[in-house]
Amino acid sequence: MKKTRAGAWVLAACLAATGLATKSHAQTDDLASWDKKAAAAYLDERQSWWMGWRGAVRDHQTFCVSCHTVAPYALARPALRTALGEDGPSANEIKLLDNITKRVRLWREVEPFYPDQTRGLPKSSESRGTEAILNALILASRDAQSGKNSEDAREAFRNLWALQMKTGELAGAWAWLNFHLEPWESSAAAYYGAALAAVAVGTAPNDYASAPEIQDGLKLLRGYLERGCQTQHAFNRTMLLWASAKLPGLLTSEQQQSIVDAV
């Protein structure tokens, strides 16, 4: 039941981001009555556990930034700030952002999350592609709150574009971790990662999406997402819907509505 409810709220959040979802009376009542303080406490506790978990430890005194635990926290926790009357990021948010900026600045020195030497090919390239996207997404979301692109975010995006695939079936996408775990880390998750990259580009402030130096890569990214749209499962199509709210032109209004109806 908890997983079902969580999945429903993820989908609802993505639909709401496009402006296509409508609220029922029940949804309105739920939003008015839910305990925001308890939600923040739960998110903070879960993030504390992850950052202190032995399995998340990485070199240079950093920890793994996971797509299934850390990225949702980084995107969701700031949304509670106004509701709770907080003046700034929580202690765990600060620790997470410090961890990401450290790995961005030491990009050529830190080991991949899962090196080939200990996990086998092609885990190094999958780790780098996944981390590059998540770093850019989280830092772009942080910068969007201030309206100013930071140098760390710009460096994260440079790392991102440098790893984009230029040819082949996955041209426009990135290598993505595959541990045969649906939907975050599976053979189909490269599309999910590419959708997150599109969200990152569209979220970055100062009209980053129009920057001349990224247009070739952005064209490849758009092409990859558009080519695969009709063959993806519902989770990936919902991520594309979210991306389309950040990058105009990814989907027509009819395509957006089709995904909403399917969900």
PDB file of C-alpha atoms in Angstrom:
ATOM      1  CA  MET A   1       0.000   0.000   0.000  1.00  0.00           C
ATOM      2  CA  LYS A   2       2.789   2.467   0.869  1.00  0.00           C
ATOM      3  CA  LYS A   3       4.497   1.818  -2.485  1.00  0.00           C
ATOM      4  CA  THR A   4       1.193   2.268  -4.318  1.00  0.00           C
ATOM      5  CA  ARG A   5       0.517   5.577  -2.585  1.00  0.00           C
ATOM      6  CA  ALA A   6       4.057   6.793  -3.183  1.00  0.00           C
ATOM      7  CA  GLY A   7       3.832   5.910  -6.864  1.00  0.00           C
ATOM      8  CA  ALA A   8       0.507   7.692  -7.156  1.00  0.00           C
ATOM      9  CA  TRP A   9       1.944  10.876  -5.662  1.00  0.00           C
ATOM     10  CA  VAL A  10       4.981  10.747  -7.961  1.00  0.00           C
ATOM     11  CA  LEU A  11       2.675  10.529 -10.965  1.00  0.00           C
ATOM     12  CA  ALA A  12       0.403  13.233  -9.597  1.00  0.00           C
ATOM     13  CA  ALA A  13       3.373  15.555  -9.082  1.00  0.00           C
ATOM     14  CA  CYS A  14       4.549  15.034 -12.648  1.00  0.00           C
ATOM     15  CA  LEU A  15       1.075  15.662 -14.025  1.00  0.00           C
ATOM     16  CA  ALA A  16       0.670  18.774 -11.910  1.00  0.00           C
ATOM     17  CA  ALA A  17       3.987  20.081 -13.222  1.00  0.00           C
ATOM     18  CA  THR A  18       2.541  20.197 -16.729  1.00  0.00           C
ATOM     19  CA  GLY A  19      -0.566  22.090 -15.682  1.00  0.00           C
ATOM     20  CA  LEU A  20      -2.727  19.359 -17.239  1.00  0.00           C
ATOM     21  CA  ALA A  21      -3.932  17.643 -14.082  1.00  0.00           C
ATOM     22  CA  THR A  22      -7.112  18.687 -12.289  1.00  0.00           C
ATOM     23  CA  LYS A  23      -7.743  18.420  -8.565  1.00  0.00           C
ATOM     24  CA  SER A  24     -10.653  16.433  -7.212  1.00  0.00           C
ATOM     25  CA  HIS A  25     -12.335  17.460  -3.975  1.00  0.00           C
ATOM     26  CA  ALA A  26     -10.611  14.539  -2.249  1.00  0.00           C
ATOM     27  CA  GLN A  27      -7.202  15.681  -3.470  1.00  0.00           C
ATOM     28  CA  THR A  28      -7.867  19.231  -2.255  1.00  0.00           C
ATOM     29  CA  ASP A  29      -8.856  17.917   1.182  1.00  0.00           C
ATOM     30  CA  ASP A  30      -5.729  15.743   1.343  1.00  0.00           C
ATOM     31  CA  LEU A  31      -3.465  18.686   0.494  1.00  0.00           C
ATOM     32  CA  ALA A  32      -5.105  20.835   3.165  1.00  0.00           C
ATOM     33  CA  SER A  33      -4.808  18.253   5.922  1.00  0.00           C
ATOM     34  CA  TRP A  34      -1.507  16.443   5.395  1.00  0.00           C
ATOM     35  CA  ASP A  35       1.220  16.943   7.982  1.00  0.00           C
ATOM     36  CA  LYS A  36       4.024  18.906   6.299  1.00  0.00           C
ATOM     37  CA  LYS A  37       6.237  18.861   9.393  1.00  0.00           C
ATOM     38  CA  ALA A  38       6.020  15.086   9.621  1.00  0.00           C
ATOM     39  CA  ALA A  39       6.796  14.777   5.915  1.00  0.00           C
ATOM     40  CA  ALA A  40       9.924  16.900   6.320  1.00  0.00           C
ATOM     41  CA  ALA A  41      10.994  14.920   9.374  1.00  0.00           C
ATOM     42  CA  TYR A  42      10.592  11.649   7.488  1.00  0.00           C
ATOM     43  CA  LEU A  43      12.558  12.897   4.471  1.00  0.00           C
ATOM     44  CA  ASP A  44      15.346  14.236   6.688  1.00  0.00           C
ATOM     45  CA  GLU A  45      15.522  11.001   8.692  1.00  0.00           C
ATOM     46  CA  ARG A  46      15.682   8.892   5.546  1.00  0.00           C
ATOM     47  CA  GLN A  47      18.411  11.087   4.090  1.00  0.00           C
ATOM     48  CA  SER A  48      20.405  10.916   7.343  1.00  0.00           C
ATOM     49  CA  TRP A  49      20.240   7.134   7.171  1.00  0.00           C
ATOM     50  CA  TRP A  50      21.427   7.096   3.555  1.00  0.00           C
ATOM     51  CA  MET A  51      24.345   9.453   4.135  1.00  0.00           C
ATOM     52  CA  GLY A  52      25.476   7.369   7.110  1.00  0.00           C
ATOM     53  CA  TRP A  53      24.922   3.980   5.494  1.00  0.00           C
ATOM     54  CA  ARG A  54      28.112   2.022   4.882  1.00  0.00           C
ATOM     55  CA  GLY A  55      26.890   0.937   1.450  1.00  0.00           C
ATOM     56  CA  ALA A  56      26.644   4.554   0.263  1.00  0.00           C
ATOM     57  CA  VAL A  57      30.224   5.492   1.216  1.00  0.00           C
ATOM     58  CA  ARG A  58      32.480   6.503  -1.686  1.00  0.00           C
ATOM     59  CA  ASP A  59      36.052   7.783  -1.992  1.00  0.00           C
ATOM     60  CA  HIS A  60      37.266  11.274  -0.998  1.00  0.00           C
ATOM     61  CA  GLN A  61      34.822  11.124   1.953  1.00  0.00           C
ATOM     62  CA  THR A  62      31.777  11.385  -0.283  1.00  0.00           C
ATOM     63  CA  PHE A  63      28.623   9.291  -0.607  1.00  0.00           C
ATOM     64  CA  CYS A  64      26.638   7.923  -3.527  1.00  0.00           C
ATOM     65  CA  VAL A  65      23.957  10.212  -4.949  1.00  0.00           C
ATOM     66  CA  SER A  66      21.239   7.722  -5.837  1.00  0.00           C
ATOM     67  CA  CYS A  67      18.412   8.260  -8.307  1.00  0.00           C
ATOM     68  CA  HIS A  68      15.955   6.386  -6.068  1.00  0.00           C
ATOM     69  CA  THR A  69      16.637   8.043  -2.685  1.00  0.00           C
ATOM     70  CA  VAL A  70      18.884  11.103  -2.825  1.00  0.00           C
ATOM     71  CA  ALA A  71      17.587  12.761  -6.002  1.00  0.00           C
ATOM     72  CA  PRO A  72      13.930  12.693  -4.864  1.00  0.00           C
ATOM     73  CA  TYR A  73      15.006  14.155  -1.524  1.00  0.00           C
ATOM     74  CA  ALA A  74      16.996  16.930  -3.187  1.00  0.00           C
ATOM     75  CA  LEU A  75      14.008  17.916  -5.329  1.00  0.00           C
ATOM     76  CA  ALA A  76      11.261  17.459  -2.737  1.00  0.00           C
ATOM     77  CA  ARG A  77      12.720  18.825   0.487  1.00  0.00           C
ATOM     78  CA  PRO A  78      13.018  22.491  -0.667  1.00  0.00           C
ATOM     79  CA  ALA A  79       9.329  22.460  -1.596  1.00  0.00           C
ATOM     80  CA  LEU A  80       8.485  22.237   2.120  1.00  0.00           C
ATOM     81  CA  ARG A  81      10.606  25.212   3.094  1.00  0.00           C
ATOM     82  CA  THR A  82       7.960  27.912   2.651  1.00  0.00           C
ATOM     83  CA  ALA A  83       5.209  25.788   4.169  1.00  0.00           C
ATOM     84  CA  LEU A  84       7.331  25.243   7.285  1.00  0.00           C
ATOM     85  CA  GLY A  85       8.566  28.831   7.510  1.00  0.00           C
ATOM     86  CA  GLU A  86      12.206  27.798   7.118  1.00  0.00           C
ATOM     87  CA  ASP A  87      14.751  30.483   6.238  1.00  0.00           C
ATOM     88  CA  GLY A  88      17.102  28.217   4.291  1.00  0.00           C
ATOM     89  CA  PRO A  89      18.132  24.662   3.475  1.00  0.00           C
ATOM     90  CA  SER A  90      18.004  22.001   6.145  1.00  0.00           C
ATOM     91  CA  ALA A  91      21.248  20.593   7.529  1.00  0.00           C
ATOM     92  CA  ASN A  92      20.889  17.487   5.375  1.00  0.00           C
ATOM     93  CA  GLU A  93      20.290  19.547   2.232  1.00  0.00           C
ATOM     94  CA  ILE A  94      23.478  21.494   2.922  1.00  0.00           C
ATOM     95  CA  LYS A  95      25.420  18.275   3.477  1.00  0.00           C
ATOM     96  CA  LEU A  96      24.060  16.803   0.244  1.00  0.00           C
ATOM     97  CA  LEU A  97      24.881  19.901  -1.813  1.00  0.00           C
ATOM     98  CA  ASP A  98      28.377  20.030  -0.315  1.00  0.00           C
ATOM     99  CA  ASN A  99      28.839  16.389  -1.311  1.00  0.00           C
ATOM    100  CA  ILE A 100      27.738  17.044  -4.896  1.00  0.00           C
ATOM    101  CA  THR A 101      29.814  20.175  -5.379  1.00  0.00           C
ATOM    102  CA  LYS A 102      32.858  18.355  -4.003  1.00  0.00           C
ATOM    103  CA  ARG A 103      32.445  15.556  -6.538  1.00  0.00           C
ATOM    104  CA  VAL A 104      31.850  18.055  -9.367  1.00  0.00           C
ATOM    105  CA  ARG A 105      35.024  19.957  -8.493  1.00  0.00           C
ATOM    106  CA  LEU A 106      36.999  16.699  -8.184  1.00  0.00           C
ATOM    107  CA  TRP A 107      35.346  15.094 -11.214  1.00  0.00           C
ATOM    108  CA  ARG A 108      38.617  13.815 -12.702  1.00  0.00           C
ATOM    109  CA  GLU A 109      39.915  12.602  -9.350  1.00  0.00           C
ATOM    110  CA  VAL A 110      36.968  10.875  -7.692  1.00  0.00           C
ATOM    111  CA  GLU A 111      36.261   7.285  -8.603  1.00  0.00           C
ATOM    112  CA  PRO A 112      32.996   6.368 -10.338  1.00  0.00           C
ATOM    113  CA  PHE A 113      30.241   5.235  -8.004  1.00  0.00           C
ATOM    114  CA  TYR A 114      30.760   1.665  -9.266  1.00  0.00           C
ATOM    115  CA  PRO A 115      34.210   1.136 -10.866  1.00  0.00           C
ATOM    116  CA  ASP A 116      34.752  -1.506 -13.532  1.00  0.00           C
ATOM    117  CA  GLN A 117      37.543  -2.991 -11.442  1.00  0.00           C
ATOM    118  CA  THR A 118      35.155  -4.048  -8.679  1.00  0.00           C
ATOM    119  CA  ARG A 119      31.810  -4.276 -10.498  1.00  0.00           C
ATOM    120  CA  GLY A 120      32.778  -5.260 -14.047  1.00  0.00           C
ATOM    121  CA  LEU A 121      32.237  -3.559 -17.386  1.00  0.00           C
ATOM    122  CA  PRO A 122      30.554  -1.190 -18.131  1.00  0.00           C
ATOM    123  CA  LYS A 123      29.811   0.064 -14.618  1.00  0.00           C
ATOM    124  CA  SER A 124      32.328   2.944 -14.712  1.00  0.00           C
ATOM    125  CA  SER A 125      30.724   4.532 -17.765  1.00  0.00           C
ATOM    126  CA  GLU A 126      27.218   3.852 -16.437  1.00  0.00           C
ATOM    127  CA  SER A 127      28.176   5.448 -13.116  1.00  0.00           C
ATOM    128  CA  ARG A 128      29.635   8.535 -14.748  1.00  0.00           C
ATOM    129  CA  GLY A 129      26.636   9.086 -16.999  1.00  0.00           C
ATOM    130  CA  THR A 130      24.163   8.651 -14.167  1.00  0.00           C
ATOM    131  CA  GLU A 131      26.058  10.888 -11.777  1.00  0.00           C
ATOM    132  CA  ALA A 132      26.594  13.612 -14.381  1.00  0.00           C
ATOM    133  CA  ILE A 133      22.846  13.865 -14.933  1.00  0.00           C
ATOM    134  CA  LEU A 134      21.922  13.830 -11.248  1.00  0.00           C
ATOM    135  CA  ASN A 135      24.581  16.408 -10.370  1.00  0.00           C
ATOM    136  CA  ALA A 136      23.317  18.779 -13.056  1.00  0.00           C
ATOM    137  CA  LEU A 137      19.683  18.224 -12.082  1.00  0.00           C
ATOM    138  CA  ILE A 138      20.168  18.849  -8.374  1.00  0.00           C
ATOM    139  CA  LEU A 139      22.442  21.879  -8.790  1.00  0.00           C
ATOM    140  CA  ALA A 140      20.172  23.389 -11.458  1.00  0.00           C
ATOM    141  CA  SER A 141      17.206  22.962  -9.096  1.00  0.00           C
ATOM    142  CA  ARG A 142      19.196  24.636  -6.314  1.00  0.00           C
ATOM    143  CA  ASP A 143      20.192  27.529  -8.599  1.00  0.00           C
ATOM    144  CA  ALA A 144      16.625  28.000  -9.822  1.00  0.00           C
ATOM    145  CA  GLN A 145      15.694  29.080  -6.304  1.00  0.00           C
ATOM    146  CA  SER A 146      18.164  31.983  -6.476  1.00  0.00           C
ATOM    147  CA  GLY A 147      17.756  32.690 -10.198  1.00  0.00           C
ATOM    148  CA  LYS A 148      21.497  32.598 -10.820  1.00  0.00           C
ATOM    149  CA  ASN A 149      23.647  29.929 -12.453  1.00  0.00           C
ATOM    150  CA  SER A 150      26.506  28.902 -10.171  1.00  0.00           C
ATOM    151  CA  GLU A 151      29.939  27.944 -11.454  1.00  0.00           C
ATOM    152  CA  ASP A 152      29.479  24.497  -9.915  1.00  0.00           C
ATOM    153  CA  ALA A 153      26.296  23.960 -11.909  1.00  0.00           C
ATOM    154  CA  ARG A 154      27.975  25.157 -15.096  1.00  0.00           C
ATOM    155  CA  GLU A 155      30.800  22.683 -14.484  1.00  0.00           C
ATOM    156  CA  ALA A 156      28.265  19.924 -13.816  1.00  0.00           C
ATOM    157  CA  PHE A 157      26.624  20.659 -17.153  1.00  0.00           C
ATOM    158  CA  ARG A 158      29.996  20.618 -18.904  1.00  0.00           C
ATOM    159  CA  ASN A 159      30.572  17.152 -17.454  1.00  0.00           C
ATOM    160  CA  LEU A 160      27.106  16.164 -18.598  1.00  0.00           C
ATOM    161  CA  TRP A 161      27.484  17.203 -22.237  1.00  0.00           C
ATOM    162  CA  ALA A 162      30.945  15.672 -22.503  1.00  0.00           C
ATOM    163  CA  LEU A 163      29.487  12.216 -21.776  1.00  0.00           C
ATOM    164  CA  GLN A 164      26.479  12.393 -24.095  1.00  0.00           C
ATOM    165  CA  MET A 165      26.413   9.680 -26.754  1.00  0.00           C
ATOM    166  CA  LYS A 166      26.776  11.113 -30.243  1.00  0.00           C
ATOM    167  CA  THR A 167      26.114   8.090 -32.478  1.00  0.00           C
ATOM    168  CA  GLY A 168      24.195   4.825 -32.512  1.00  0.00           C
ATOM    169  CA  GLU A 169      20.819   3.795 -31.187  1.00  0.00           C
ATOM    170  CA  LEU A 170      21.360   5.785 -27.971  1.00  0.00           C
ATOM    171  CA  ALA A 171      22.574   8.967 -29.673  1.00  0.00           C
ATOM    172  CA  GLY A 172      21.439  11.854 -27.491  1.00  0.00           C
ATOM    173  CA  ALA A 173      21.295   9.780 -24.288  1.00  0.00           C
ATOM    174  CA  TRP A 174      23.817   8.822 -21.605  1.00  0.00           C
ATOM    175  CA  ALA A 175      25.073   5.551 -20.190  1.00  0.00           C
ATOM    176  CA  TRP A 176      22.887   4.746 -17.171  1.00  0.00           C
ATOM    177  CA  LEU A 177      23.290   2.301 -14.302  1.00  0.00           C
ATOM    178  CA  ASN A 178      21.622  -1.040 -14.931  1.00  0.00           C
ATOM    179  CA  PHE A 179      21.256  -3.394 -11.973  1.00  0.00           C
ATOM    180  CA  HIS A 180      18.083  -4.971 -13.416  1.00  0.00           C
ATOM    181  CA  LEU A 181      15.978  -3.019 -10.935  1.00  0.00           C
ATOM    182  CA  GLU A 182      12.887  -1.424 -12.450  1.00  0.00           C
ATOM    183  CA  PRO A 183      12.290   1.400 -13.040  1.00  0.00           C
ATOM    184  CA  TRP A 184      15.330   3.339 -11.786  1.00  0.00           C
ATOM    185  CA  GLU A 185      18.222   1.073 -12.747  1.00  0.00           C
ATOM    186  CA  SER A 186      17.160  -1.172 -15.606  1.00  0.00           C
ATOM    187  CA  SER A 187      17.803  -1.732 -19.303  1.00  0.00           C
ATOM    188  CA  ALA A 188      15.088   0.822 -20.109  1.00  0.00           C
ATOM    189  CA  ALA A 189      16.327   3.433 -17.615  1.00  0.00           C
ATOM    190  CA  ALA A 190      18.578   5.296 -20.076  1.00  0.00           C
ATOM    191  CA  TYR A 191      15.388   6.967 -21.300  1.00  0.00           C
ATOM    192  CA  TYR A 192      14.494   7.945 -17.739  1.00  0.00           C
ATOM    193  CA  GLY A 193      17.968   9.447 -17.342  1.00  0.00           C
ATOM    194  CA  ALA A 194      17.674  11.398 -20.581  1.00  0.00           C
ATOM    195  CA  ALA A 195      14.320  12.788 -19.428  1.00  0.00           C
ATOM    196  CA  LEU A 196      15.974  13.928 -16.178  1.00  0.00           C
ATOM    197  CA  ALA A 197      18.719  15.594 -18.226  1.00  0.00           C
ATOM    198  CA  ALA A 198      16.019  17.495 -20.119  1.00  0.00           C
ATOM    199  CA  VAL A 199      14.439  18.540 -16.818  1.00  0.00           C
ATOM    200  CA  ALA A 200      17.848  19.776 -15.645  1.00  0.00           C
ATOM    201  CA  VAL A 201      18.401  21.855 -18.780  1.00  0.00           C
ATOM    202  CA  GLY A 202      14.913  23.328 -18.592  1.00  0.00           C
ATOM    203  CA  THR A 203      15.202  24.049 -14.866  1.00  0.00           C
ATOM    204  CA  ALA A 204      18.546  25.883 -14.973  1.00  0.00           C
ATOM    205  CA  PRO A 205      17.982  29.649 -14.629  1.00  0.00           C
ATOM    206  CA  ASN A 206      19.001  32.484 -16.953  1.00  0.00           C
ATOM    207  CA  ASP A 207      17.533  30.676 -19.990  1.00  0.00           C
ATOM    208  CA  TYR A 208      20.330  28.129 -19.997  1.00  0.00           C
ATOM    209  CA  ALA A 209      18.379  26.063 -22.543  1.00  0.00           C
ATOM    210  CA  SER A 210      19.064  28.788 -25.132  1.00  0.00           C
ATOM    211  CA  ALA A 211      22.833  28.893 -24.584  1.00  0.00           C
ATOM    212  CA  PRO A 212      24.551  28.586 -28.004  1.00  0.00           C
ATOM    213  CA  GLU A 213      27.186  26.134 -26.779  1.00  0.00           C
ATOM    214  CA  ILE A 214      24.640  23.443 -25.818  1.00  0.00           C
ATOM    215  CA  GLN A 215      22.416  23.535 -28.903  1.00  0.00           C
ATOM    216  CA  ASP A 216      24.056  20.605 -30.687  1.00  0.00           C
ATOM    217  CA  GLY A 217      23.758  18.414 -27.608  1.00  0.00           C
ATOM    218  CA  LEU A 218      20.249  19.626 -26.886  1.00  0.00           C
ATOM    219  CA  LYS A 219      19.178  18.787 -30.444  1.00  0.00           C
ATOM    220  CA  LEU A 220      20.507  15.245 -29.989  1.00  0.00           C
ATOM    221  CA  LEU A 221      18.695  14.961 -26.636  1.00  0.00           C
ATOM    222  CA  ARG A 222      15.392  16.143 -28.104  1.00  0.00           C
ATOM    223  CA  GLY A 223      15.774  13.706 -30.977  1.00  0.00           C
ATOM    224  CA  TYR A 224      16.418  10.763 -28.674  1.00  0.00           C
ATOM    225  CA  LEU A 225      13.416  11.543 -26.476  1.00  0.00           C
ATOM    226  CA  GLU A 226      11.122  12.076 -29.449  1.00  0.00           C
ATOM    227  CA  ARG A 227      12.236   8.863 -31.206  1.00  0.00           C
ATOM    228  CA  GLY A 228      11.504   6.693 -28.209  1.00  0.00           C
ATOM    229  CA  CYS A 229       8.329   8.338 -26.976  1.00  0.00           C
ATOM    230  CA  GLN A 230       5.827   5.820 -28.329  1.00  0.00           C
ATOM    231  CA  THR A 231       7.693   2.688 -27.239  1.00  0.00           C
ATOM    232  CA  GLN A 232       8.405   3.566 -23.595  1.00  0.00           C
ATOM    233  CA  HIS A 233       6.532   2.187 -20.599  1.00  0.00           C
ATOM    234  CA  ALA A 234       4.275   4.447 -18.544  1.00  0.00           C
ATOM    235  CA  PHE A 235       6.920   5.455 -16.010  1.00  0.00           C
ATOM    236  CA  ASN A 236       9.316   6.763 -18.670  1.00  0.00           C
ATOM    237  CA  ARG A 237       6.503   8.457 -20.580  1.00  0.00           C
ATOM    238  CA  THR A 238       5.488  10.254 -17.374  1.00  0.00           C
ATOM    239  CA  MET A 239       9.076  11.434 -16.925  1.00  0.00           C
ATOM    240  CA  LEU A 240       8.953  12.720 -20.514  1.00  0.00           C
ATOM    241  CA  LEU A 241       5.741  14.559 -19.644  1.00  0.00           C
ATOM    242  CA  TRP A 242       7.552  16.256 -16.773  1.00  0.00           C
ATOM    243  CA  ALA A 243      10.458  17.160 -19.057  1.00  0.00           C
ATOM    244  CA  SER A 244       8.049  18.628 -21.609  1.00  0.00           C
ATOM    245  CA  ALA A 245       6.843  21.079 -18.965  1.00  0.00           C
ATOM    246  CA  LYS A 246      10.429  22.329 -18.606  1.00  0.00           C
ATOM    247  CA  LEU A 247      11.511  22.220 -22.266  1.00  0.00           C
ATOM    248  CA  PRO A 248       8.761  23.541 -24.555  1.00  0.00           C
ATOM    249  CA  GLY A 249       8.393  21.703 -27.830  1.00  0.00           C
ATOM    250  CA  LEU A 250       9.293  18.223 -26.585  1.00  0.00           C
ATOM    251  CA  LEU A 251       5.659  17.165 -26.868  1.00  0.00           C
ATOM    252  CA  THR A 252       2.595  18.607 -28.533  1.00  0.00           C
ATOM    253  CA  SER A 253      -0.391  19.367 -26.307  1.00  0.00           C
ATOM    254  CA  GLU A 254      -2.126  16.326 -27.810  1.00  0.00           C
ATOM    255  CA  GLN A 255       0.819  14.086 -26.888  1.00  0.00           C
ATOM    256  CA  GLN A 256       0.877  15.484 -23.357  1.00  0.00           C
ATOM    257  CA  GLN A 257      -2.826  14.806 -22.948  1.00  0.00           C
ATOM    258  CA  SER A 258      -2.406  11.288 -24.296  1.00  0.00           C
ATOM    259  CA  ILE A 259       0.123  10.506 -21.557  1.00  0.00           C
ATOM    260  CA  VAL A 260      -2.135  12.059 -18.913  1.00  0.00           C
ATOM    261  CA  ASP A 261      -5.060   9.950 -20.090  1.00  0.00           C
ATOM    262  CA  ALA A 262      -2.951   6.780 -20.132  1.00  0.00           C
ATOM    263  CA  VAL A 263      -1.698   7.392 -16.600  1.00  0.00           C
TER     264      VAL A 263
END
